[in-house]
CSV table of C-alpha atoms in Angstrom, one decimal:
chain,number,residue,atom,x,y,z
A,1,THR,CA,70.1,-55.2,121.9
A,2,SER,CA,73.8,-55.0,122.1
A,3,VAL,CA,73.9,-51.3,121.0
A,4,ARG,CA,71.4,-50.4,123.8
A,5,LYS,CA,73.5,-52.3,126.3
A,6,ASN,CA,76.8,-50.7,125.3
A,7,ILE,CA,75.3,-47.3,124.2
A,8,LYS,CA,77.7,-45.2,126.4
A,9,ILE,CA,80.9,-46.7,125.0
A,10,LEU,CA,80.0,-46.7,121.2
A,11,ASP,CA,80.5,-43.8,118.8
A,12,GLU,CA,79.9,-45.8,115.6
A,13,VAL,CA,78.1,-48.9,114.6
A,14,ASN,CA,78.4,-50.9,111.3
A,15,PRO,CA,75.5,-53.1,110.7
A,16,VAL,CA,76.2,-55.5,107.9
A,17,LEU,CA,73.2,-54.5,105.8
A,18,TYR,CA,74.6,-55.1,102.3
A,19,SER,CA,76.6,-57.6,100.2
A,20,ILE,CA,77.5,-58.0,96.5
A,21,ASN,CA,75.4,-60.1,94.1
A,22,ASN,CA,77.1,-62.5,91.6
A,23,ASP,CA,76.5,-59.9,88.9
A,24,GLY,CA,78.3,-57.2,90.8
A,25,SER,CA,75.2,-55.3,91.9
A,26,LEU,CA,74.5,-54.2,95.4
A,27,SER,CA,72.6,-56.7,97.4
A,28,LYS,CA,70.3,-55.5,100.2
A,29,ARG,CA,70.0,-58.0,103.0
A,30,THR,CA,66.5,-58.8,104.3
A,31,ILE,CA,66.4,-56.5,107.3
A,32,PRO,CA,63.0,-54.7,107.8
A,33,SER,CA,63.2,-51.0,107.2
A,34,THR,CA,61.5,-50.5,110.5
A,35,SER,CA,64.5,-52.1,112.3
A,36,ILE,CA,66.9,-49.9,110.4
A,37,LYS,CA,65.0,-46.8,111.3
A,38,GLU,CA,64.9,-47.9,114.9
A,39,LEU,CA,68.6,-48.3,114.9
A,40,ASN,CA,69.1,-45.0,113.3
A,41,SER,CA,66.9,-43.2,115.8
A,42,LEU,CA,68.6,-44.8,118.7
A,43,ALA,CA,72.0,-43.9,117.3
A,44,LYS,CA,71.2,-40.3,116.5
A,45,ASP,CA,69.7,-39.7,120.0
A,46,ASN,CA,73.0,-40.9,121.5
A,47,ASP,CA,75.5,-39.3,119.1
A,48,ILE,CA,76.4,-42.6,117.5
A,49,GLN,CA,77.2,-42.6,113.7
A,50,VAL,CA,75.6,-45.4,111.7
A,51,ILE,CA,78.0,-46.5,108.9
A,52,PRO,CA,76.6,-49.8,107.4
A,53,THR,CA,79.0,-52.4,106.0
A,54,VAL,CA,79.0,-53.9,102.5
A,55,GLY,CA,80.4,-57.3,103.2
A,56,SER,CA,81.7,-59.7,100.4
A,57,ASN,CA,83.5,-62.9,100.8
A,58,ASP,CA,83.3,-64.2,97.3
A,59,TYR,CA,85.5,-63.8,94.3
A,60,THR,CA,82.7,-64.3,91.8
A,61,SER,CA,80.8,-61.2,93.0
A,62,THR,CA,83.9,-58.9,93.2
A,63,THR,CA,85.1,-60.1,89.7
A,64,ALA,CA,81.8,-59.3,88.1
A,65,MET,CA,81.9,-55.9,89.8
A,66,PHE,CA,85.4,-54.9,88.8
A,67,LYS,CA,85.6,-56.3,85.3
A,68,ASN,CA,83.3,-53.7,84.0
A,69,SER,CA,83.4,-50.1,85.1
A,70,SER,CA,79.8,-49.5,84.3
A,71,ILE,CA,78.9,-52.2,86.9
A,72,TYR,CA,81.0,-50.7,89.7
A,73,LYS,CA,79.7,-47.3,88.9
A,74,SER,CA,76.2,-48.5,89.2
A,75,ASN,CA,77.2,-50.1,92.5
A,76,ILE,CA,78.4,-46.7,93.7
A,77,SER,CA,75.1,-45.1,92.7
A,78,SER,CA,73.2,-47.8,94.6
A,79,ILE,CA,75.3,-47.2,97.8
A,80,ILE,CA,74.6,-43.4,97.5
A,81,GLU,CA,70.9,-44.1,97.1
A,82,GLU,CA,70.9,-46.3,100.3
A,83,ILE,CA,72.8,-43.7,102.2
A,84,GLU,CA,70.3,-40.9,101.2
A,85,LYS,CA,67.3,-43.2,101.8
A,86,TYR,CA,68.2,-43.8,105.5
A,87,ASP,CA,70.5,-40.8,106.1
A,88,PHE,CA,73.4,-43.0,107.0
A,89,ASP,CA,76.6,-41.3,108.0
A,90,GLY,CA,78.6,-43.2,105.4
A,91,ILE,CA,79.5,-46.6,104.2
A,92,ASP,CA,82.0,-49.3,105.2
A,93,LEU,CA,83.5,-51.7,102.8
A,94,ASP,CA,84.6,-55.2,103.8
A,95,PHE,CA,85.7,-57.0,100.6
A,96,GLU,CA,87.6,-60.1,101.7
A,97,GLN,CA,88.1,-61.8,98.3
A,98,ILE,CA,89.4,-59.8,95.4
A,99,LYS,CA,91.6,-61.2,92.6
A,100,SER,CA,95.0,-59.4,92.4
A,101,GLU,CA,94.5,-58.4,88.8
A,102,TYR,CA,91.7,-55.9,89.9
A,103,LYS,CA,94.0,-53.9,92.3
A,104,ASP,CA,94.0,-50.8,90.1
A,105,THR,CA,90.3,-51.1,89.5
A,106,PHE,CA,89.6,-51.4,93.2
A,107,ILE,CA,91.6,-48.4,94.0
A,108,GLN,CA,89.8,-46.4,91.3
A,109,TYR,CA,86.5,-47.7,92.6
A,110,LEU,CA,87.4,-46.3,96.1
A,111,GLN,CA,88.4,-43.0,94.7
A,112,GLU,CA,85.2,-42.6,92.8
A,113,LEU,CA,83.1,-43.7,95.6
A,114,LYS,CA,84.9,-41.3,98.0
A,115,ASN,CA,84.3,-38.5,95.5
A,116,GLU,CA,80.5,-39.1,95.5
A,117,LEU,CA,80.5,-39.5,99.3
A,118,SER,CA,82.4,-36.2,99.8
A,119,LYS,CA,79.7,-34.3,97.8
A,120,LYS,CA,77.2,-35.5,100.5
A,121,ASN,CA,79.6,-35.0,103.4
A,122,LYS,CA,79.6,-38.7,104.2
A,123,ILE,CA,82.3,-41.0,105.4
A,124,LEU,CA,84.2,-43.8,103.6
A,125,SER,CA,85.4,-46.5,105.9
A,126,VAL,CA,87.4,-49.5,104.5
A,127,THR,CA,88.0,-52.8,106.3
A,128,VAL,CA,91.2,-54.5,105.5
A,129,PHE,CA,93.2,-57.7,106.5
A,130,ALA,CA,96.1,-57.4,109.0
A,131,GLN,CA,99.5,-56.9,107.4
A,132,TRP,CA,103.0,-56.9,109.0
A,133,ASP,CA,106.7,-56.9,108.0
A,134,ASN,CA,108.2,-60.1,106.6
A,135,ALA,CA,104.8,-61.7,106.6
A,136,GLU,CA,104.1,-65.0,104.7
A,137,TYR,CA,100.4,-64.8,104.1
A,138,LYS,CA,99.0,-68.4,104.2
A,139,THR,CA,95.6,-67.3,103.1
A,140,ASN,CA,94.0,-64.1,101.6
A,141,SER,CA,97.3,-63.3,99.8
A,142,GLU,CA,95.5,-62.1,96.6
A,143,THR,CA,93.2,-59.7,98.5
A,144,ILE,CA,96.1,-58.5,100.5
A,145,GLN,CA,97.9,-57.6,97.3
A,146,VAL,CA,94.9,-55.6,96.4
A,147,GLN,CA,94.6,-53.8,99.8
A,148,ASP,CA,97.5,-51.4,99.4
A,149,LEU,CA,97.5,-49.7,102.7
A,150,THR,CA,99.2,-46.6,101.5
A,151,GLN,CA,96.8,-46.0,98.7
A,152,ILE,CA,93.7,-46.9,100.7
A,153,GLY,CA,94.9,-44.6,103.6
A,154,LYS,CA,95.1,-41.7,101.2
A,155,ILE,CA,91.5,-42.2,100.0
A,156,ALA,CA,89.5,-43.5,102.9
A,157,ASP,CA,88.5,-41.5,106.0
A,158,ARG,CA,88.7,-44.6,108.2
A,159,VAL,CA,90.6,-47.8,107.9
A,160,LYS,CA,89.6,-50.8,110.1
A,161,ILE,CA,92.2,-53.5,110.4
A,162,MET,CA,91.1,-56.9,111.2
A,163,ALA,CA,93.7,-57.8,113.8
A,164,TYR,CA,92.4,-61.3,114.4
A,165,ASP,CA,92.3,-64.8,112.9
A,166,TYR,CA,96.1,-65.1,113.3
A,167,THR,CA,95.1,-68.7,113.9
A,168,GLU,CA,92.2,-69.2,111.6
A,169,PHE,CA,89.0,-71.1,111.9
A,170,THR,CA,90.2,-73.5,109.3
A,171,SER,CA,93.4,-74.4,111.3
A,172,SER,CA,93.5,-78.0,112.4
A,173,LYS,CA,96.1,-77.0,115.1
A,174,PRO,CA,94.8,-74.9,118.1
A,175,GLY,CA,96.4,-71.4,118.5
A,176,PRO,CA,95.7,-67.9,119.6
A,177,ILE,CA,93.3,-65.8,117.6
A,178,ALA,CA,95.3,-62.6,118.0
A,179,PRO,CA,98.4,-62.8,120.0
A,180,ILE,CA,99.3,-59.4,121.5
A,181,ASP,CA,102.9,-59.3,120.1
A,182,TRP,CA,101.5,-59.9,116.6
A,183,ILE,CA,99.0,-57.1,117.0
A,184,GLU,CA,101.9,-54.8,117.8
A,185,LYS,CA,103.6,-55.8,114.6
A,186,VAL,CA,100.4,-55.1,112.6
A,187,LEU,CA,100.1,-51.6,114.3
A,188,LYS,CA,103.8,-50.8,113.5
A,189,TYR,CA,103.3,-51.7,109.9
A,190,SER,CA,100.0,-49.9,109.5
A,191,THR,CA,100.9,-46.7,111.2
A,192,ALA,CA,103.9,-46.4,108.9
A,193,ARG,CA,101.5,-46.3,105.9
A,194,ILE,CA,98.3,-44.7,107.1
A,195,GLU,CA,97.6,-41.6,109.1
A,196,LYS,CA,97.2,-42.7,112.8
A,197,GLU,CA,94.0,-40.7,113.1
A,198,LYS,CA,92.3,-42.8,110.4
A,199,ILE,CA,93.2,-46.2,111.9
A,200,TYR,CA,90.8,-48.4,114.0
A,201,LEU,CA,92.2,-51.6,115.5
A,202,GLY,CA,89.8,-54.5,114.9
A,203,VAL,CA,89.4,-56.5,118.2
A,204,HIS,CA,87.6,-59.9,118.2
A,205,LEU,CA,84.9,-60.7,120.8
A,206,TYR,CA,84.6,-64.4,119.9
A,207,GLY,CA,86.4,-67.6,120.6
A,208,TYR,CA,87.5,-70.8,118.8
A,209,GLU,CA,87.2,-74.3,120.3
A,210,TRP,CA,89.1,-77.2,118.8
A,211,VAL,CA,87.6,-80.7,119.4
A,212,GLY,CA,90.4,-82.8,117.9
A,213,GLU,CA,90.8,-81.2,114.4
A,214,LYS,CA,87.3,-79.8,114.2
A,215,THR,CA,86.8,-76.1,115.1
A,216,GLU,CA,83.8,-74.3,116.3
A,217,ALA,CA,83.3,-70.5,116.6
A,218,LEU,CA,81.8,-69.3,119.8
A,219,THR,CA,80.3,-66.2,121.1
A,220,TYR,CA,81.4,-65.0,124.5
A,221,THR,CA,78.1,-66.3,125.9
A,222,SER,CA,78.9,-69.8,124.8
A,223,VAL,CA,82.5,-69.5,126.1
A,224,LYS,CA,81.2,-68.4,129.5
A,225,ASN,CA,78.8,-71.3,129.6
A,226,ILE,CA,81.5,-73.8,129.0
A,227,LEU,CA,83.8,-72.3,131.6
A,228,ASP,CA,81.0,-72.2,134.2
A,229,THR,CA,79.8,-75.7,133.5
A,230,LEU,CA,83.3,-77.0,133.9
A,231,SER,CA,84.2,-74.8,136.8
A,232,ILE,CA,87.3,-73.5,134.9
A,233,LYS,CA,88.9,-70.6,136.7
A,234,ASN,CA,91.7,-68.1,135.8
A,235,ALA,CA,91.6,-69.0,132.1
A,236,TYR,CA,93.8,-66.3,130.8
A,237,ASN,CA,97.2,-66.5,129.0
A,238,GLU,CA,99.2,-63.3,129.6
A,239,ASP,CA,101.7,-64.2,126.9
A,240,VAL,CA,99.1,-63.8,124.1
A,241,ALA,CA,96.6,-61.7,126.1
A,242,GLU,CA,93.7,-64.1,125.4
A,243,GLY,CA,91.7,-66.6,127.4
A,244,TYR,CA,92.8,-70.2,127.1
A,245,ALA,CA,91.4,-73.4,128.4
A,246,LYS,CA,92.2,-77.1,127.8
A,247,PHE,CA,89.8,-79.7,129.1
A,248,SER,CA,88.3,-83.1,128.3
A,249,CYS,CA,85.2,-83.0,126.2
A,250,GLU,CA,82.9,-85.3,124.2
A,251,LYS,CA,82.4,-87.6,127.2
A,252,GLY,CA,86.0,-87.7,127.9
A,253,LYS,CA,87.0,-89.3,124.6
A,254,GLU,CA,88.8,-86.2,123.3
A,255,THR,CA,90.6,-83.1,124.5
A,256,CYS,CA,89.3,-79.7,123.8
A,257,GLU,CA,91.3,-76.5,123.5
A,258,MET,CA,89.7,-73.0,123.5
A,259,TYR,CA,91.1,-69.6,122.8
A,260,PHE,CA,88.8,-66.6,123.4
A,261,GLN,CA,88.5,-62.9,124.3
A,262,THR,CA,88.6,-61.7,127.8
A,263,LYS,CA,88.2,-58.3,129.6
A,264,GLU,CA,91.9,-58.3,130.4
A,265,GLY,CA,92.6,-59.0,126.7
A,266,ILE,CA,90.5,-56.1,125.6
A,267,SER,CA,92.3,-53.9,128.1
A,268,LYS,CA,95.7,-54.9,126.6
A,269,ARG,CA,94.4,-54.0,123.1
A,270,LYS,CA,93.2,-50.7,124.3
A,271,GLU,CA,96.6,-50.0,125.7
A,272,LEU,CA,98.3,-50.8,122.4
A,273,ALA,CA,95.8,-48.5,120.6
A,274,ASN,CA,96.7,-45.7,123.0
A,275,LYS,CA,100.4,-46.4,122.6
A,276,TYR,CA,100.2,-46.0,118.8
A,277,GLU,CA,97.8,-43.1,119.1
A,278,ILE,CA,95.4,-44.4,116.6
A,279,LYS,CA,91.8,-43.2,116.3
A,280,GLY,CA,90.1,-46.1,118.1
A,281,ILE,CA,89.1,-49.7,118.3
A,282,SER,CA,86.4,-51.6,116.4
A,283,TYR,CA,84.8,-54.8,117.8
A,284,TRP,CA,83.7,-57.8,115.8
A,285,ARG,CA,81.1,-58.4,116.6
A,286,LEU,CA,78.3,-57.2,118.8
A,287,GLY,CA,76.0,-60.0,120.0
A,288,GLY,CA,76.5,-62.5,122.8
A,289,GLU,CA,79.2,-60.4,124.3
A,290,LEU,CA,77.6,-60.2,127.8
A,291,ASP,CA,79.5,-57.7,130.0
A,292,ILE,CA,82.9,-58.2,128.4
A,293,LEU,CA,83.1,-54.6,127.2
A,294,HIS,CA,82.6,-53.1,130.6
């Protein structure tokens, strides 16, 4: 539905069709083949590339995959089989938990996968965490050690940088999801290590609401419903280039704070992408975004 609505502004879509099993093998999510073929047909008719994502957020699965070369080679074979089955334009890897001891193996895996994809004239996209100068990474530090941007940039055709969750869902203290000055630091760091024409800036479309120390993730549809119900106007913070609202909630017993994406925020991120002359921007995620992209 979102692809149809935003058809004129998309040139690539990354449906998260795959993950990694606990034994390191490729897991196919339960999406009907008819739906995948429908998306493919719609995309091809509108000159949009379909590059599905293999998503993994689990140390167990990636450890099983990288501790044995025969397993990751089998994983590569499975990816190639899926690409050929549906005539995808390539594959995107979003591995968010990898132990640092597997850094060399991960890079080798990327190179071998890239070699096989090149034989088919297919694209390798790699999604990575945001990195910046003098950073103290509170979370994901092991995976960030593995995600050597210079090496990944040499191998991959496209690198998507998740420039969001500066304040994470797990934070008990409210804060901006992706302050604009931080995004610029991320782009400076990344463009010094990766060819600009390979970089996509990851832009969030969601919001976080803090009720006391409890956090809830919201689609833009949910954010809009809250703003409209409470008649909150002009909820935009120029300093961070994000929406912001603070209001009474839970029958007035607690105070809620909410940070979220806005049209103005997306425009500011587009300006930065243009300033650093990178390839483009990549949204996470389509679904419940209403008209925010237009």
